[in-house]
Amino acid sequence: MVDLIKLTIDGKPVAVPPGTLLIDAAKQMGIEVPSFCYYPGLSLQGACRMCLVAIEKMPKLQTACTTVVGNGMVVHTETPEVANARKAMLEFLLTNHPLDCPVCDKGGECELQDAVFRYGAAETRFLETKQHEEEKKFSSLVYYDRPRCILCYRCIRVCDEGMDVNAYGIGFRGAHSEIIPNRGEHLECEECGACIDICPVGALTSGTYRYKTRPWEVTYTGTVCNHCGDGCKTTLSVRNNVVIRANNRDHSGVNGEFLCVKGRFGWDFVNSEQRLTSPLIRKNGKQEEASWEEALAHTAERLQAVLAQHGPGAVAVIGSNRTTNEENYLLQRFARSVLGTNNLDHHRTADFSSLVRALTEAGAADRHATIEEIGAASSILVIGNDPTHQHPLIAYQVRQAVRQHGARLYVVNAGEIKLRRQASQYLQVSPRGEAEAVRALAGQVTASQDLCTGEAEALPTFAQALTKESDTVVIFGDEIQGQGVGDLVRWGLTLSGRTRFVALGDYANSRGAADMGLFPDTLPGYQPLSSEAARQQFESAWGSNLPTTSGRNLRSILEGIRAGEIKALLVFGANPVRTFKLEKAAFAGLQFLFVAELFRTETAEFADIVVPATSFAEKSGTMTNTCGQVQALKRTMRKAGTRSDLEILLALARLFGQKWPYQSSEDVLREIIALVPGYGIPLPGLLVGHAVATRPEGAPPPLERPDLVFSSRDSLFTSGTLSRYSWALNSVDEAKKPYGHAF
Amino acid sequence: MRGNPLEVKILTRRFGLPNSASIDVYLANEGYQALKKALAIKPDDVINEVKKSALRGRGGAGFNAGMKWGFVPKQANKPKYVVCNADESEPGTCKDRVLMEYDPHQLLEGIVIAGYAIQSHQGYIYIRGEYRYLMEIVDHAIAEAYARGYLGKNILGSGFDFDLCTHSGAGAYECGEETALLNSLEGLRGYPRVKPPFPAVIGLYGCPTIINNVETLSNVPHIVLQGGDWYAKLGTPNNGGTRLFCLSGHIERPGIYELPMGFPLGRMIEEVGGGVWRGKRLKCVIPGGSSCPVLTAEEIDVPMDFDSLTKIGSMLGSGGVVVLDEDTCMVKAAWRIMKFYAHESCG
Amino acid sequence: MLSDALKHKFDTVIARYPLKRSAIVPLLLFAQDEIGHVSDEAVEEIARRVGVRPIEVVEDIGYYSMLHRKPVGRYHFQVCTNISCMLRGGEEIFAHCAKKLGIGHKQTTPDGLFSLEEVECLGACCGAPAMQVNYDYYENLTPEKIDELIEKLRRKDQGSRIKD
Ligand SMILES: Cc1cc2nc3c(=O)[nH]c(=O)nc-3n(C[C@H](O)[C@H](O)[C@H](O)COP(=O)(O)O)c2cc1C
Ligand code: SF4
Ligand code: SF4
Ligand code: SF4
Ligand code: FES
Ligand code: FES
């Protein structure tokens, strides 16, 4: 225990750890020292001088944001002298300020306004004419208004230190200083918008939000990003049923204030004109608008006909990487207990099953790392994947661990991924050589000649360094699957301390789809279908028998369609035609194709029936991120004409004469909590917005074939099919860079 | 350069000699004798001698030079640096210029001795960009010193190594501030750093560094050669030596004059500078460069040393004495000075 | 294109420092001395040589007042109007230059021969009013001296043009 430093602030004694900054010590006591340039987690700037305080025995006022506490210090934060100094600073800041608050995006949530409200004078002594400067468009998403800028450098620092993009600089000097972008007049960067978010004033504004609203005219709903698998918490600002902004307003949750370009701007597909709002039924070869009742009744009839004629083996279901856990759970229930088939799968982007299987076998089912644990880790091993693009939050957490806690990063990759900059050891392997590298690290095999493209000693040095670490977090992409996951887990667990693992799945609920058993051979919670006990548990809960033989996996479903063995296919929130690059002929053998979708995708174009589904912004439920943390999605708005997959499934079940006991997604969640192993999570925490870790345990069957698990390798600016419908993601020049470009 | 019989010429003693900047003239006039003497004694003894001399920083702040050197950690596994501040940009100040123009070796000798005192092996002279011709003079002197063995490896057979080069600024008053100067020397914009830590502990490239003004360092050879006590006695208590005063503005004989510390301001204007120009009356004086609060005509009895000026609410600063006559518009003068600080992003 | 001599100079200057980026400002000034301003090419080249991103070089250029992104005149008049010079007619000298050359602060004559800038203290206060033309100092200025200098520089330029 270190001795605490004792000091007095505004007459009250306080004891804080050595090294604490005065501004933080004051904050702990509920005393707010105003500040602009100070920002927790970023380097100190000492630029704005708003935080001046009086310290006894010191001749001049001192900046609380750079002064470290000392024993016996007596500090006053609100003397007349201090108030005067603040007033003077504000007067300076306002000398060239355009005072255009009535039309400024930041009006109402501006730190400068707040400070002037508290300390400022209503009059200025400056008569100089203001230097006007036109607003600058740094990119389609980032605009800069020089006269509003108070030069706090937050934007520069967050981009350097938080994003490792270093896109900003400062040009000119003195009163003419301004923020300059890295490419002449333009910005070339990750377009994450962190700089806009962190700007205390309205100097940096967002291309999607600017001049749209006043902040008090919108409703705010905390929910979860629908793009990658990291599960950032976000607040959607909605006005007149249109989303106009996303930011993690209260900085809570797994991501703090972080959002990547997709989270911050890429939600705009929700507002797209191309959203489907009416069911479509193919009549005489053409898809025509129809009522929901007609579409659903028709679907039930056609399905019943196929079932009657060809049996359940001729029906298959493909689920989604983005729908909620509740929807996925109902979907597999519908497939298994209503349609009577295990021909059920989804596009698997990571081999979660093998991870659960390996950890369970090793008796280490609790060794899943959370997003927070990545950020706090002392050593991290990243194998394959390019997290900067595919998992921006995880990449951010890795950088934070390195920057804030001096964590060592170990990277095994075939490419020059950007995280290499933070890596203390980097093992470059031949393309697709990651799995072999793992076996070689584990000492199972000697590495083949051409495995490591770097120096000869690279692999042993790498292995040696890792053995000196403890509590390592191991993060891996689709390069490691099947047997490879087992190899990795067994070796990883021999490292010292609590090694923990993360498998990187592409999308918002990739993990949930696996957890909820969208598999031909695995029930929810990774229970093998072959397990009598597991089957019986669900059979008794649902009051119906489940088909006992494994169904077709996704590849086999597609093959079955081609071979004419699958006659009816239901697709919920997936676009297999694009994912598997299918020709129209591939579906020629189908008698019936049903698609529930937001847009008329390539798959939807082939469908006999398309129903318009709601997006993540329009429904409630839960999602599980790639680390296995469950978070609640909250409905933010309505989209006329659409229904959620949950409502669709409930309606279909009714049409099949089922009496399902669910009224809402929460009812389904209660059943999941009760029945799905690993999901025994506390409901209240979830409802107040926490990310609750699950702990799946089970013995799912081994991976059948290697081509079932593959990542789509989305970039920062793509998100499967959805990103096509985002204006923002397509508007930035950076989206045209080759995949993997490091900004 | 004009002279005046009241001057006490220590730093400027060689100024009148033909070719005074050359190493031969320097060597013929006691040049590098102090270095020889310093290298023969312990580094700490050099520091003590400088402390004894009451030499205070001539850059403006007036900090005791020997004390500053004493703050440098003795044991350090990092390199240490000596940086000479030749950024001279304080309006009213132009003394470092003549020191480098007429006697660059005096400065070099002072820097090498300082390097020895803190056991540094690398020095930089940060010269404002406008002083390009001085950079050429100093570069030439450095080359001469290397050629004669006063710089480089094993100086004068002592085993002490010291390298030195010039570094050019490019127009920024703020870079005269020592931590801003360090940033500038590291290739960054010249913003001051948060202090503490002070440069003596964490300075250039994160290493212990002393930064001294040209004039401060130019004094060092004389102190080493003639002793700290001798030097201290030239001035007033705690304010050792002489100082180069730059008389400018509304004065009859503007110029740079070397006078003992504590020389009264009134006499300086009247007897050295020939009084206010055109027979006008004095309105006020800026005693030490434009950063210093002005003194009214009633206050000019003050002895020109650091403590006396602080006592009356102004500063001795950088030695730039700017005289303003009775017709001067003070608002205009203040406005011009403010404009300067705004342009330079300072204050 | 940067000359070989300049590139050589870059190498020697960079070698003076344990941290290459220390050389940025001197290199910019040397490049400007040769080219007349800091060109985009010079920015890229310097950034590459000292191992920083170009924007870091651009940040420095904006900060240091002697560095220009655009060409200035062959003879760049930098007239001090700071306090010591102001007291002895610095502003009048500036006004005289402006009138004589027909240009204002930070402007260049159409023939590209002269440019004018009002600058801060040049360290020539005891020779006030003072100015620099390029790197050369001119002190104790009077309007007559300015006229003579401008004439002299014009003649010199013509001389050099005939030679070309
Ligand atoms: C704004 C500002 C400008 C300064 N300019 C100079 C300068 O041009 N030359 C100088 O030697 N010191 C200057 N100084 C003082 C330096 O910070 C520093 O105190 C000095 O170089 C230390 O050397 P000395 O102790 O030998 O004076 C300046 C200080 C400030 C705050
Ligand atoms: S939007 Fe671009 S400039 Fe702004 S913080 Fe993100 S990466 Fe940096
Ligand atoms: S743009 Fe905003 S964040 Fe950046 S310096 Fe200006 S006020 Fe600060
Ligand atoms: S990191 Fe992933 S979850 Fe977070 S904002 Fe980006 S796409 Fe959304
Ligand atoms: S908050 Fe302390 S100086 Fe800006
Ligand atoms: S004030 Fe003009 S040179 Fe110093």
JSON list of N, CA, C and O in Angstrom, two decimals, chain A residues 156 160 165-173 180-183, chain C residues 44 53-56 58-66 120:
[
{"chain": "A", "resi": 156, "resn": "ILE", "atom": "N", "xyz": [-6.44, 16.39, -32.03]},
{"chain": "A", "resi": 156, "resn": "ILE", "atom": "CA", "xyz": [-5.14, 15.90, -32.45]},
{"chain": "A", "resi": 156, "resn": "ILE", "atom": "C", "xyz": [-4.73, 14.73, -31.58]},
{"chain": "A", "resi": 156, "resn": "ILE", "atom": "O", "xyz": [-4.27, 13.70, -32.06]},
{"chain": "A", "resi": 160, "resn": "ASP", "atom": "N", "xyz": [-4.07, 10.82, -32.55]},
{"chain": "A", "resi": 160, "resn": "ASP", "atom": "CA", "xyz": [-2.73, 10.25, -32.39]},
{"chain": "A", "resi": 160, "resn": "ASP", "atom": "C", "xyz": [-2.74, 9.09, -31.40]},
{"chain": "A", "resi": 160, "resn": "ASP", "atom": "O", "xyz": [-2.28, 8.01, -31.69]},
{"chain": "A", "resi": 165, "resn": "VAL", "atom": "N", "xyz": [-3.80, 7.15, -35.77]},
{"chain": "A", "resi": 165, "resn": "VAL", "atom": "CA", "xyz": [-3.91, 7.54, -37.18]},
{"chain": "A", "resi": 165, "resn": "VAL", "atom": "C", "xyz": [-3.06, 8.80, -37.45]},
{"chain": "A", "resi": 165, "resn": "VAL", "atom": "O", "xyz": [-2.48, 8.94, -38.51]},
{"chain": "A", "resi": 166, "resn": "ASN", "atom": "N", "xyz": [-2.96, 9.65, -36.46]},
{"chain": "A", "resi": 166, "resn": "ASN", "atom": "CA", "xyz": [-2.12, 10.86, -36.59]},
{"chain": "A", "resi": 166, "resn": "ASN", "atom": "C", "xyz": [-2.51, 11.70, -37.79]},
{"chain": "A", "resi": 166, "resn": "ASN", "atom": "O", "xyz": [-1.66, 12.14, -38.55]},
{"chain": "A", "resi": 167, "resn": "ALA", "atom": "N", "xyz": [-3.78, 11.92, -37.95]},
{"chain": "A", "resi": 167, "resn": "ALA", "atom": "CA", "xyz": [-4.22, 12.60, -39.17]},
{"chain": "A", "resi": 167, "resn": "ALA", "atom": "C", "xyz": [-4.17, 14.13, -39.06]},
{"chain": "A", "resi": 167, "resn": "ALA", "atom": "O", "xyz": [-4.18, 14.80, -40.07]},
{"chain": "A", "resi": 168, "resn": "TYR", "atom": "N", "xyz": [-4.11, 14.64, -37.85]},
{"chain": "A", "resi": 168, "resn": "TYR", "atom": "CA", "xyz": [-4.18, 16.09, -37.72]},
{"chain": "A", "resi": 168, "resn": "TYR", "atom": "C", "xyz": [-2.86, 16.71, -37.34]},
{"chain": "A", "resi": 168, "resn": "TYR", "atom": "O", "xyz": [-2.03, 16.11, -36.68]},
{"chain": "A", "resi": 169, "resn": "GLY", "atom": "N", "xyz": [-2.73, 17.96, -37.73]},
{"chain": "A", "resi": 169, "resn": "GLY", "atom": "CA", "xyz": [-1.62, 18.75, -37.27]},
{"chain": "A", "resi": 169, "resn": "GLY", "atom": "C", "xyz": [-2.15, 20.12, -36.93]},
{"chain": "A", "resi": 169, "resn": "GLY", "atom": "O", "xyz": [-3.35, 20.39, -37.02]},
{"chain": "A", "resi": 170, "resn": "ILE", "atom": "N", "xyz": [-1.21, 20.99, -36.53]},
{"chain": "A", "resi": 170, "resn": "ILE", "atom": "CA", "xyz": [-1.62, 22.34, -36.24]},
{"chain": "A", "resi": 170, "resn": "ILE", "atom": "C", "xyz": [-0.85, 23.25, -37.17]},
{"chain": "A", "resi": 170, "resn": "ILE", "atom": "O", "xyz": [0.35, 23.11, -37.32]},
{"chain": "A", "resi": 171, "resn": "GLY", "atom": "N", "xyz": [-1.58, 24.11, -37.84]},
{"chain": "A", "resi": 171, "resn": "GLY", "atom": "CA", "xyz": [-0.93, 24.97, -38.81]},
{"chain": "A", "resi": 171, "resn": "GLY", "atom": "C", "xyz": [-0.85, 26.40, -38.31]},
{"chain": "A", "resi": 171, "resn": "GLY", "atom": "O", "xyz": [-1.64, 26.82, -37.48]},
{"chain": "A", "resi": 172, "resn": "PHE", "atom": "N", "xyz": [0.10, 27.14, -38.82]},
{"chain": "A", "resi": 172, "resn": "PHE", "atom": "CA", "xyz": [0.30, 28.54, -38.45]},
{"chain": "A", "resi": 172, "resn": "PHE", "atom": "C", "xyz": [0.51, 28.68, -36.96]},
{"chain": "A", "resi": 172, "resn": "PHE", "atom": "O", "xyz": [0.75, 27.70, -36.27]},
{"chain": "A", "resi": 173, "resn": "ARG", "atom": "N", "xyz": [0.41, 29.93, -36.46]},
{"chain": "A", "resi": 173, "resn": "ARG", "atom": "CA", "xyz": [0.63, 30.05, -35.04]},
{"chain": "A", "resi": 173, "resn": "ARG", "atom": "C", "xyz": [-0.13, 31.24, -34.47]},
{"chain": "A", "resi": 173, "resn": "ARG", "atom": "O", "xyz": [-0.69, 32.03, -35.21]},
{"chain": "A", "resi": 180, "resn": "ILE", "atom": "N", "xyz": [-5.04, 21.38, -39.03]},
{"chain": "A", "resi": 180, "resn": "ILE", "atom": "CA", "xyz": [-4.89, 21.06, -40.45]},
{"chain": "A", "resi": 180, "resn": "ILE", "atom": "C", "xyz": [-4.93, 19.55, -40.66]},
{"chain": "A", "resi": 180, "resn": "ILE", "atom": "O", "xyz": [-4.45, 18.80, -39.83]},
{"chain": "A", "resi": 181, "resn": "PRO", "atom": "N", "xyz": [-5.53, 19.13, -41.76]},
{"chain": "A", "resi": 181, "resn": "PRO", "atom": "CA", "xyz": [-5.59, 17.71, -42.05]},
{"chain": "A", "resi": 181, "resn": "PRO", "atom": "C", "xyz": [-4.34, 17.23, -42.79]},
{"chain": "A", "resi": 181, "resn": "PRO", "atom": "O", "xyz": [-3.59, 18.05, -43.33]},
{"chain": "A", "resi": 182, "resn": "ASN", "atom": "N", "xyz": [-4.17, 15.94, -42.82]},
{"chain": "A", "resi": 182, "resn": "ASN", "atom": "CA", "xyz": [-2.89, 15.39, -43.29]},
{"chain": "A", "resi": 182, "resn": "ASN", "atom": "C", "xyz": [-2.66, 15.41, -44.79]},
{"chain": "A", "resi": 182, "resn": "ASN", "atom": "O", "xyz": [-1.55, 15.22, -45.24]},
{"chain": "A", "resi": 183, "resn": "ARG", "atom": "N", "xyz": [-3.69, 15.61, -45.58]},
{"chain": "A", "resi": 183, "resn": "ARG", "atom": "CA", "xyz": [-3.47, 15.58, -47.03]},
{"chain": "A", "resi": 183, "resn": "ARG", "atom": "C", "xyz": [-3.85, 16.91, -47.65]},
{"chain": "A", "resi": 183, "resn": "ARG", "atom": "O", "xyz": [-4.89, 17.02, -48.32]},
{"chain": "C", "resi": 44, "resn": "GLU", "atom": "N", "xyz": [8.03, 16.74, -48.89]},
{"chain": "C", "resi": 44, "resn": "GLU", "atom": "CA", "xyz": [8.04, 15.27, -48.99]},
{"chain": "C", "resi": 44, "resn": "GLU", "atom": "C", "xyz": [9.45, 14.72, -48.75]},
{"chain": "C", "resi": 44, "resn": "GLU", "atom": "O", "xyz": [9.64, 13.75, -48.02]},
{"chain": "C", "resi": 53, "resn": "ARG", "atom": "N", "xyz": [5.92, 12.06, -40.85]},
{"chain": "C", "resi": 53, "resn": "ARG", "atom": "CA", "xyz": [4.85, 12.22, -41.84]},
{"chain": "C", "resi": 53, "resn": "ARG", "atom": "C", "xyz": [4.89, 13.65, -42.36]},
{"chain": "C", "resi": 53, "resn": "ARG", "atom": "O", "xyz": [5.23, 14.57, -41.62]},
{"chain": "C", "resi": 54, "resn": "PRO", "atom": "N", "xyz": [4.54, 13.84, -43.62]},
{"chain": "C", "resi": 54, "resn": "PRO", "atom": "CA", "xyz": [4.61, 15.18, -44.20]},
{"chain": "C", "resi": 54, "resn": "PRO", "atom": "C", "xyz": [3.87, 16.23, -43.36]},
{"chain": "C", "resi": 54, "resn": "PRO", "atom": "O", "xyz": [4.33, 17.36, -43.25]},
{"chain": "C", "resi": 55, "resn": "ILE", "atom": "N", "xyz": [2.76, 15.85, -42.75]},
{"chain": "C", "resi": 55, "resn": "ILE", "atom": "CA", "xyz": [2.01, 16.86, -41.99]},
{"chain": "C", "resi": 55, "resn": "ILE", "atom": "C", "xyz": [2.83, 17.43, -40.84]},
{"chain": "C", "resi": 55, "resn": "ILE", "atom": "O", "xyz": [2.68, 18.58, -40.47]},
{"chain": "C", "resi": 56, "resn": "GLU", "atom": "N", "xyz": [3.76, 16.65, -40.32]},
{"chain": "C", "resi": 56, "resn": "GLU", "atom": "CA", "xyz": [4.58, 17.16, -39.23]},
{"chain": "C", "resi": 56, "resn": "GLU", "atom": "C", "xyz": [5.53, 18.25, -39.73]},
{"chain": "C", "resi": 56, "resn": "GLU", "atom": "O", "xyz": [5.85, 19.19, -39.01]},
{"chain": "C", "resi": 58, "resn": "VAL", "atom": "N", "xyz": [4.74, 20.15, -42.33]},
{"chain": "C", "resi": 58, "resn": "VAL", "atom": "CA", "xyz": [3.85, 21.27, -42.61]},
{"chain": "C", "resi": 58, "resn": "VAL", "atom": "C", "xyz": [3.53, 22.04, -41.32]},
{"chain": "C", "resi": 58, "resn": "VAL", "atom": "O", "xyz": [3.45, 23.27, -41.31]},
{"chain": "C", "resi": 59, "resn": "GLU", "atom": "N", "xyz": [3.39, 21.32, -40.23]},
{"chain": "C", "resi": 59, "resn": "GLU", "atom": "CA", "xyz": [3.14, 21.98, -38.94]},
{"chain": "C", "resi": 59, "resn": "GLU", "atom": "C", "xyz": [4.28, 22.94, -38.60]},
{"chain": "C", "resi": 59, "resn": "GLU", "atom": "O", "xyz": [4.06, 24.05, -38.16]},
{"chain": "C", "resi": 60, "resn": "ASP", "atom": "N", "xyz": [5.50, 22.49, -38.82]},
{"chain": "C", "resi": 60, "resn": "ASP", "atom": "CA", "xyz": [6.65, 23.35, -38.53]},
{"chain": "C", "resi": 60, "resn": "ASP", "atom": "C", "xyz": [6.66, 24.58, -39.44]},
{"chain": "C", "resi": 60, "resn": "ASP", "atom": "O", "xyz": [6.92, 25.69, -38.99]},
{"chain": "C", "resi": 61, "resn": "ILE", "atom": "N", "xyz": [6.38, 24.36, -40.70]},
{"chain": "C", "resi": 61, "resn": "ILE", "atom": "CA", "xyz": [6.40, 25.49, -41.64]},
{"chain": "C", "resi": 61, "resn": "ILE", "atom": "C", "xyz": [5.44, 26.58, -41.18]},
{"chain": "C", "resi": 61, "resn": "ILE", "atom": "O", "xyz": [5.75, 27.76, -41.22]},
{"chain": "C", "resi": 62, "resn": "GLY", "atom": "N", "xyz": [4.27, 26.17, -40.73]},
{"chain": "C", "resi": 62, "resn": "GLY", "atom": "CA", "xyz": [3.28, 27.14, -40.29]},
{"chain": "C", "resi": 62, "resn": "GLY", "atom": "C", "xyz": [3.74, 27.91, -39.06]},
{"chain": "C", "resi": 62, "resn": "GLY", "atom": "O", "xyz": [3.36, 29.05, -38.84]},
{"chain": "C", "resi": 63, "resn": "TYR", "atom": "N", "xyz": [4.55, 27.25, -38.26]},
{"chain": "C", "resi": 63, "resn": "TYR", "atom": "CA", "xyz": [4.96, 27.87, -36.99]},
{"chain": "C", "resi": 63, "resn": "TYR", "atom": "C", "xyz": [6.08, 28.87, -37.17]},
{"chain": "C", "resi": 63, "resn": "TYR", "atom": "O", "xyz": [6.09, 29.93, -36.54]},
{"chain": "C", "resi": 64, "resn": "TYR", "atom": "N", "xyz": [7.06, 28.56, -37.98]},
{"chain": "C", "resi": 64, "resn": "TYR", "atom": "CA", "xyz": [8.24, 29.41, -38.09]},
{"chain": "C", "resi": 64, "resn": "TYR", "atom": "C", "xyz": [8.04, 30.48, -39.16]},
{"chain": "C", "resi": 64, "resn": "TYR", "atom": "O", "xyz": [7.81, 30.17, -40.33]},
{"chain": "C", "resi": 65, "resn": "SER", "atom": "N", "xyz": [8.12, 31.74, -38.72]},
{"chain": "C", "resi": 65, "resn": "SER", "atom": "CA", "xyz": [7.68, 32.81, -39.61]},
{"chain": "C", "resi": 65, "resn": "SER", "atom": "C", "xyz": [8.61, 33.03, -40.79]},
{"chain": "C", "resi": 65, "resn": "SER", "atom": "O", "xyz": [8.23, 33.65, -41.77]},
{"chain": "C", "resi": 66, "resn": "MET", "atom": "N", "xyz": [9.83, 32.53, -40.74]},
{"chain": "C", "resi": 66, "resn": "MET", "atom": "CA", "xyz": [10.71, 32.74, -41.89]},
{"chain": "C", "resi": 66, "resn": "MET", "atom": "C", "xyz": [10.44, 31.78, -43.04]},
{"chain": "C", "resi": 66, "resn": "MET", "atom": "O", "xyz": [11.00, 31.94, -44.12]},
{"chain": "C", "resi": 120, "resn": "GLU", "atom": "N", "xyz": [9.19, 41.47, -36.92]},
{"chain": "C", "resi": 120, "resn": "GLU", "atom": "CA", "xyz": [9.44, 41.81, -35.52]},
{"chain": "C", "resi": 120, "resn": "GLU", "atom": "C", "xyz": [10.94, 42.02, -35.32]},
{"chain": "C", "resi": 120, "resn": "GLU", "atom": "O", "xyz": [11.73, 41.85, -36.25]}
]
